[in-house]
Coordinates of C-alpha atoms in Angstrom, one line a residue:
Chain A
M9 CA -48.5 8.0 -7.5
V10 CA -47.6 4.9 -9.5
R11 CA -50.3 4.1 -12.0
R12 CA -51.4 0.5 -12.4
H13 CA -50.8 0.8 -16.0
D14 CA -47.2 1.9 -15.7
A15 CA -46.5 -0.5 -12.8
M16 CA -47.2 -3.4 -15.1
T17 CA -44.1 -2.7 -17.2
A18 CA -41.9 -1.3 -14.4
A19 CA -41.8 -4.1 -11.8
P20 CA -39.7 -7.3 -12.6
A21 CA -42.6 -9.5 -11.5
M22 CA -44.8 -7.7 -13.9
M23 CA -42.3 -8.2 -16.6
D24 CA -42.5 -11.9 -16.1
E25 CA -46.2 -11.6 -16.2
S26 CA -46.2 -9.7 -19.4
E27 CA -43.7 -12.2 -20.9
S28 CA -45.9 -15.2 -20.0
L29 CA -48.9 -13.3 -21.3
L30 CA -47.1 -12.7 -24.6
A31 CA -46.2 -16.4 -24.7
S32 CA -49.8 -17.3 -24.2
I33 CA -50.9 -14.9 -27.0
R34 CA -48.4 -16.5 -29.4
A35 CA -49.6 -20.0 -28.4
V36 CA -53.2 -19.1 -29.0
R37 CA -52.3 -17.7 -32.4
L38 CA -50.7 -21.0 -33.2
G39 CA -53.9 -22.7 -32.5
D40 CA -53.6 -23.6 -28.8
S41 CA -57.0 -22.5 -27.6
R42 CA -56.2 -23.8 -24.1
A43 CA -53.6 -21.1 -23.7
F44 CA -56.4 -18.6 -23.9
E45 CA -57.4 -19.6 -20.4
M46 CA -54.1 -18.3 -19.2
I47 CA -54.8 -15.0 -20.9
M48 CA -58.2 -14.8 -19.2
L49 CA -56.7 -15.6 -15.8
A50 CA -54.1 -12.9 -16.2
T51 CA -56.6 -10.2 -17.3
E52 CA -60.0 -11.0 -16.0
R53 CA -59.9 -8.9 -12.8
R54 CA -58.8 -5.8 -14.6
I55 CA -61.4 -6.1 -17.2
A56 CA -64.1 -6.9 -14.6
T57 CA -63.1 -3.9 -12.5
L58 CA -63.3 -1.6 -15.6
A59 CA -66.7 -3.1 -16.5
W60 CA -67.9 -2.7 -12.9
H61 CA -66.9 1.0 -12.9
I62 CA -68.6 1.6 -16.2
L63 CA -71.7 -0.5 -15.8
G64 CA -72.2 -0.9 -12.0
D65 CA -74.2 -4.1 -12.3
A66 CA -72.7 -7.5 -11.5
E67 CA -74.7 -9.5 -14.1
E68 CA -73.7 -7.0 -16.8
V69 CA -70.1 -7.2 -15.7
K70 CA -70.1 -11.0 -16.2
E71 CA -71.8 -10.5 -19.6
A72 CA -69.2 -7.9 -20.6
L73 CA -66.3 -10.1 -19.4
Q74 CA -67.5 -13.0 -21.5
E75 CA -68.1 -10.9 -24.6
T76 CA -64.8 -9.1 -24.2
F77 CA -62.9 -12.4 -24.1
L78 CA -64.8 -13.8 -27.1
R79 CA -63.9 -10.7 -29.1
V80 CA -60.3 -10.9 -28.0
F81 CA -60.1 -14.5 -29.2
R82 CA -61.7 -13.6 -32.5
H83 CA -59.4 -10.7 -33.2
L84 CA -56.2 -11.8 -31.5
H85 CA -54.5 -12.3 -34.9
R86 CA -54.8 -8.5 -35.4
Y87 CA -53.0 -7.6 -32.1
D88 CA -49.6 -5.9 -32.7
E89 CA -47.1 -7.3 -30.2
K90 CA -45.2 -4.0 -30.2
R91 CA -48.2 -2.3 -28.6
D92 CA -49.4 -2.6 -25.0
F93 CA -51.7 -5.6 -24.7
F94 CA -53.8 -4.1 -21.9
G95 CA -54.4 -0.9 -24.0
W96 CA -55.7 -3.1 -26.8
L97 CA -57.7 -5.2 -24.3
Y98 CA -59.2 -2.1 -22.7
R99 CA -60.3 -0.8 -26.1
I100 CA -62.3 -4.0 -26.7
A101 CA -63.7 -4.0 -23.2
V102 CA -64.8 -0.3 -23.4
N103 CA -66.5 -1.1 -26.7
V104 CA -68.3 -4.0 -25.2
C105 CA -69.4 -1.9 -22.2
R106 CA -70.5 0.9 -24.5
D107 CA -72.7 -1.6 -26.4
L108 CA -74.2 -2.9 -23.1
D109 CA -74.7 0.5 -21.8
S110 CA -76.5 1.7 -24.9
R111 CA -78.7 -1.4 -24.8
R112 CA -79.6 -0.8 -21.2
R113 CA -80.4 2.9 -21.9
R114 CA -82.7 1.8 -24.8
R115 CA -84.3 -0.7 -22.5
R116 CA -84.9 1.9 -19.9
F117 CA -86.3 4.3 -22.5
F118 CA -88.9 1.7 -23.5
L119 CA -89.8 0.7 -19.9
P120 CA -93.5 1.0 -19.1
I121 CA -94.0 4.4 -17.5
E122 CA -95.2 3.0 -14.1
H123 CA -92.1 0.8 -13.9
A124 CA -89.9 3.7 -14.8
A125 CA -91.4 5.9 -12.1
A126 CA -90.9 3.1 -9.5
A127 CA -87.3 2.6 -10.5
T128 CA -86.5 6.3 -10.4
T129 CA -88.0 6.6 -6.9
R130 CA -85.9 3.6 -5.7
E131 CA -82.8 5.1 -7.2
V132 CA -83.4 8.5 -5.7
D133 CA -83.8 7.0 -2.3
F134 CA -80.6 5.1 -2.7
V135 CA -78.7 8.1 -3.9
M136 CA -79.7 10.2 -1.0
K137 CA -78.0 7.8 1.4
D138 CA -74.5 9.1 1.2
D139 CA -71.9 11.0 -0.8
V140 CA -70.5 7.9 -2.5
A141 CA -73.9 7.0 -3.8
R142 CA -74.3 10.6 -4.9
L143 CA -71.0 10.5 -6.7
M144 CA -72.0 7.3 -8.4
R145 CA -75.3 8.8 -9.4
A146 CA -73.5 11.9 -10.8
I147 CA -71.1 9.8 -12.9
D148 CA -73.9 7.5 -14.1
N149 CA -75.8 10.6 -15.3
L150 CA -73.0 12.0 -17.4
P151 CA -73.1 11.7 -21.2
Q152 CA -71.6 8.5 -22.3
K153 CA -68.4 10.0 -23.8
E154 CA -67.7 12.1 -20.7
R155 CA -68.5 9.2 -18.4
F156 CA -66.1 6.8 -20.2
A157 CA -63.4 9.5 -20.3
I158 CA -63.6 10.2 -16.6
I159 CA -63.8 6.6 -15.6
L160 CA -60.7 5.7 -17.6
R161 CA -58.8 8.8 -16.6
D162 CA -59.8 9.4 -12.9
I163 CA -60.9 6.0 -11.8
E164 CA -58.8 3.6 -13.9
E165 CA -56.0 6.2 -13.7
L166 CA -54.8 5.7 -17.2
P167 CA -52.8 8.5 -18.9
T168 CA -54.8 10.9 -21.1
E169 CA -53.1 9.7 -24.3
E170 CA -54.0 6.1 -23.5
V171 CA -57.6 7.2 -22.8
A172 CA -57.7 9.0 -26.1
S173 CA -56.4 5.9 -27.9
I174 CA -58.9 3.6 -26.2
L175 CA -61.8 5.9 -27.0
G176 CA -60.6 6.6 -30.5
S177 CA -60.3 10.3 -29.8
T178 CA -57.6 12.9 -29.4
P179 CA -56.0 13.9 -26.0
A180 CA -57.3 17.4 -26.4
T181 CA -60.9 16.1 -26.7
V182 CA -60.4 13.8 -23.8
R183 CA -59.2 16.8 -21.7
V184 CA -62.2 18.8 -22.6
Q185 CA -64.6 15.9 -21.8
I186 CA -62.9 15.3 -18.4
S187 CA -63.0 19.0 -17.5
S188 CA -66.7 19.1 -18.4
A189 CA -67.4 15.9 -16.5
R190 CA -65.7 17.2 -13.4
A191 CA -67.6 20.4 -13.5
K192 CA -70.9 18.5 -13.8
I193 CA -70.0 16.2 -10.9
R194 CA -69.0 19.1 -8.7
K195 CA -72.3 20.8 -9.5
W196 CA -74.2 17.6 -8.7
M197 CA -72.3 17.0 -5.4
E198 CA -73.1 20.6 -4.4
G199 CA -76.7 19.7 -4.9
G200 CA -77.1 21.8 -8.0
R201 CA -79.2 19.2 -9.8
Chain B
M4 CA -62.9 8.1 -6.1
T5 CA -61.5 4.8 -7.4
D6 CA -63.9 2.9 -5.1
F7 CA -67.0 4.9 -5.9
R8 CA -68.9 1.7 -6.7
G9 CA -67.5 -0.3 -3.9
P10 CA -65.6 -3.6 -4.2
L11 CA -66.0 -5.8 -7.3
P12 CA -69.0 -8.0 -6.6
L13 CA -67.5 -11.0 -8.4
D14 CA -65.7 -13.8 -6.7
D15 CA -63.5 -16.7 -7.9
R16 CA -66.5 -18.9 -8.7
D17 CA -67.9 -16.2 -11.0
F18 CA -64.7 -15.8 -12.8
A19 CA -64.3 -19.6 -13.2
K20 CA -67.9 -19.7 -14.6
V21 CA -67.2 -17.0 -17.1
R22 CA -64.0 -18.8 -18.2
R23 CA -65.8 -22.0 -18.6
Q24 CA -68.5 -20.4 -20.7
V25 CA -66.0 -18.7 -22.9
M26 CA -64.0 -21.9 -23.4
S27 CA -67.1 -23.9 -24.2
K28 CA -68.1 -21.3 -26.8
L29 CA -64.7 -21.3 -28.3
Q30 CA -64.7 -25.0 -28.6
R31 CA -68.0 -25.0 -30.3
R32 CA -67.1 -22.1 -32.5
P33 CA -64.8 -23.8 -35.1
I34 CA -67.4 -26.4 -35.9
A35 CA -70.1 -24.1 -36.9
P36 CA -68.2 -22.1 -39.6
I37 CA -67.0 -25.3 -41.3
V38 CA -70.5 -26.7 -41.4
F39 CA -71.9 -23.5 -42.7
R40 CA -69.1 -23.3 -45.3
F41 CA -69.9 -26.8 -46.5
A42 CA -73.6 -26.1 -46.6
A43 CA -73.0 -22.8 -48.6
A44 CA -70.7 -24.6 -51.0
A45 CA -73.3 -27.4 -51.5
V46 CA -76.1 -24.9 -52.2
A47 CA -74.0 -23.0 -54.7
V48 CA -73.0 -26.2 -56.6
I49 CA -76.7 -27.4 -56.7
A50 CA -77.8 -24.0 -57.9
L51 CA -75.1 -24.0 -60.6
V52 CA -76.1 -27.5 -61.8
V53 CA -79.8 -26.5 -61.9
V54 CA -79.0 -23.4 -63.9
I55 CA -76.9 -25.3 -66.4
L56 CA -79.0 -28.5 -66.8
L57 CA -82.5 -27.1 -66.7
P58 CA -84.0 -26.7 -70.3
R59 CA -84.5 -23.1 -71.0
P60 CA -88.0 -22.1 -72.3
E61 CA -87.8 -21.1 -76.0
P62 CA -89.0 -17.7 -76.8
P63 CA -92.7 -17.7 -78.1
R64 CA -92.9 -17.9 -81.9
R65 CA -94.6 -15.0 -83.4
A66 CA -97.4 -15.7 -85.9
P67 CA -96.6 -14.7 -89.5
V68 CA -97.6 -11.2 -90.1
R69 CA -100.6 -10.8 -92.3
V70 CA -100.7 -7.7 -94.5
H71 CA -104.1 -6.5 -95.5
K72 CA -104.6 -4.8 -98.7
A73 CA -105.0 -1.2 -98.4
V74 CA -108.7 -0.1 -98.8
P75 CA -109.1 2.1 -101.9
S76 CA -109.8 5.7 -101.2
V77 CA -113.1 7.4 -101.9
A78 CA -111.6 9.2 -104.8
Q79 CA -110.3 6.0 -106.4
T80 CA -113.8 4.4 -105.9
L81 CA -115.5 7.2 -107.7
L82 CA -113.1 7.3 -110.5
S83 CA -113.3 3.6 -111.1
A84 CA -117.1 3.5 -111.1
P85 CA -118.9 2.9 -114.5
P86 CA -120.0 6.1 -116.3
G87 CA -123.8 5.4 -116.1
Q88 CA -123.8 4.8 -112.4
A89 CA -124.5 7.8 -110.2
R90 CA -121.4 9.0 -108.7
V91 CA -122.7 8.9 -105.2
P92 CA -120.0 8.7 -102.7
A93 CA -120.0 5.7 -100.6
P94 CA -121.3 6.1 -97.0
H95 CA -118.7 7.8 -95.0
K96 CA -116.2 5.4 -93.9
Q97 CA -113.4 6.4 -91.6
Q98 CA -110.3 6.8 -93.8
R99 CA -107.4 4.8 -92.7
K100 CA -103.9 5.3 -93.7
P101 CA -102.5 2.2 -95.4
E102 CA -99.9 1.7 -92.6
Q103 CA -102.8 1.4 -90.1
L104 CA -104.2 -1.5 -91.9
V105 CA -101.0 -3.5 -91.6
A106 CA -102.1 -6.1 -89.0
T107 CA -99.9 -7.8 -86.5
A108 CA -100.5 -11.2 -85.1
G109 CA -103.8 -10.2 -83.5
P110 CA -107.2 -10.0 -85.1
P111 CA -107.8 -7.1 -87.5
P112 CA -108.7 -3.9 -85.6
D113 CA -112.0 -3.3 -87.5
S114 CA -113.6 -6.6 -86.6
E115 CA -116.1 -4.8 -84.3
I116 CA -118.7 -2.2 -85.0
T117 CA -119.7 0.3 -82.3
M118 CA -122.9 2.3 -82.8
N119 CA -123.9 5.2 -80.6
I120 CA -127.6 5.9 -80.8
Q121 CA -128.8 9.0 -79.1
T122 CA -132.5 8.6 -78.0
A123 CA -135.0 11.5 -77.5
D124 CA -134.2 11.4 -73.8
P125 CA -130.8 13.2 -73.6
N126 CA -129.9 11.0 -70.6
V127 CA -130.3 7.7 -72.5
R128 CA -127.8 6.6 -75.1
I129 CA -127.7 3.2 -76.7
I130 CA -124.2 1.8 -77.4
W131 CA -124.4 -1.2 -79.7
I132 CA -121.3 -3.3 -80.1
A133 CA -121.5 -6.0 -82.7
Q134 CA -119.1 -8.3 -84.6
R135 CA -118.8 -7.5 -88.2

């Protein structure tokens, strides 16, 4: 299996893409903010897909995308060209998604009790439709760290070391989190919860 | 498992809209910090000028310290009395140490007299405060 992440540096077409991306990054650093549009065009789908996998809400994905690009622009001078740009970008996107996710959970916590009950009923009905929905529900119910680890490793198919770097953790911790997450998902899928 | 949420629900128009919003925010962004920097600098300069030019209030002058003469003690009074006069001690007056009589800027401490008069009724007491 060729990982998307590895494929970027392997294929010649991707090399061109990464070179043009680097040229855009340098142009933005020199003050050409229009070149930032090229960076957005080259990366937006990947970031949006990651945000979609984490957040699962179209409006929040747009919000995450916008905030990620604003942060990228603000901190682009800190980016080390020797390192993988997408790894750096993913780290920012994951942090943005984490903030949005925490905000959403807080909002849900403070939801009036009758609204919360109605929302839960609707969600349960939806979950019971098929296995994919059940899987989605299982992933959404994982603790945030485990959820992010499994999304980056099993869904985004990033290497464990990369996942650890993005999450600011160690590969060993990520392996433990993924193992725990898989066990919980299996239990959920078997109808244990 | 990679498609557990289904396809990405954003189309080209959504992406274009996000790009537009980001670019408009980026173009607005550089103006604001410059304005804020100028405003902050102006406020700092004004504050500095006000601090330098504003006359400082002088510290309040203290009134000259009046030193009262020490009240002669009972023994001194008795000794200095003429021989024919009965050496009856003066009515009891609270003895003060000379240093207690050194007054500061305020009025002398013994300018008031307080008298406690206990009546026949133990629940009634008259407290009489008078100026000397």
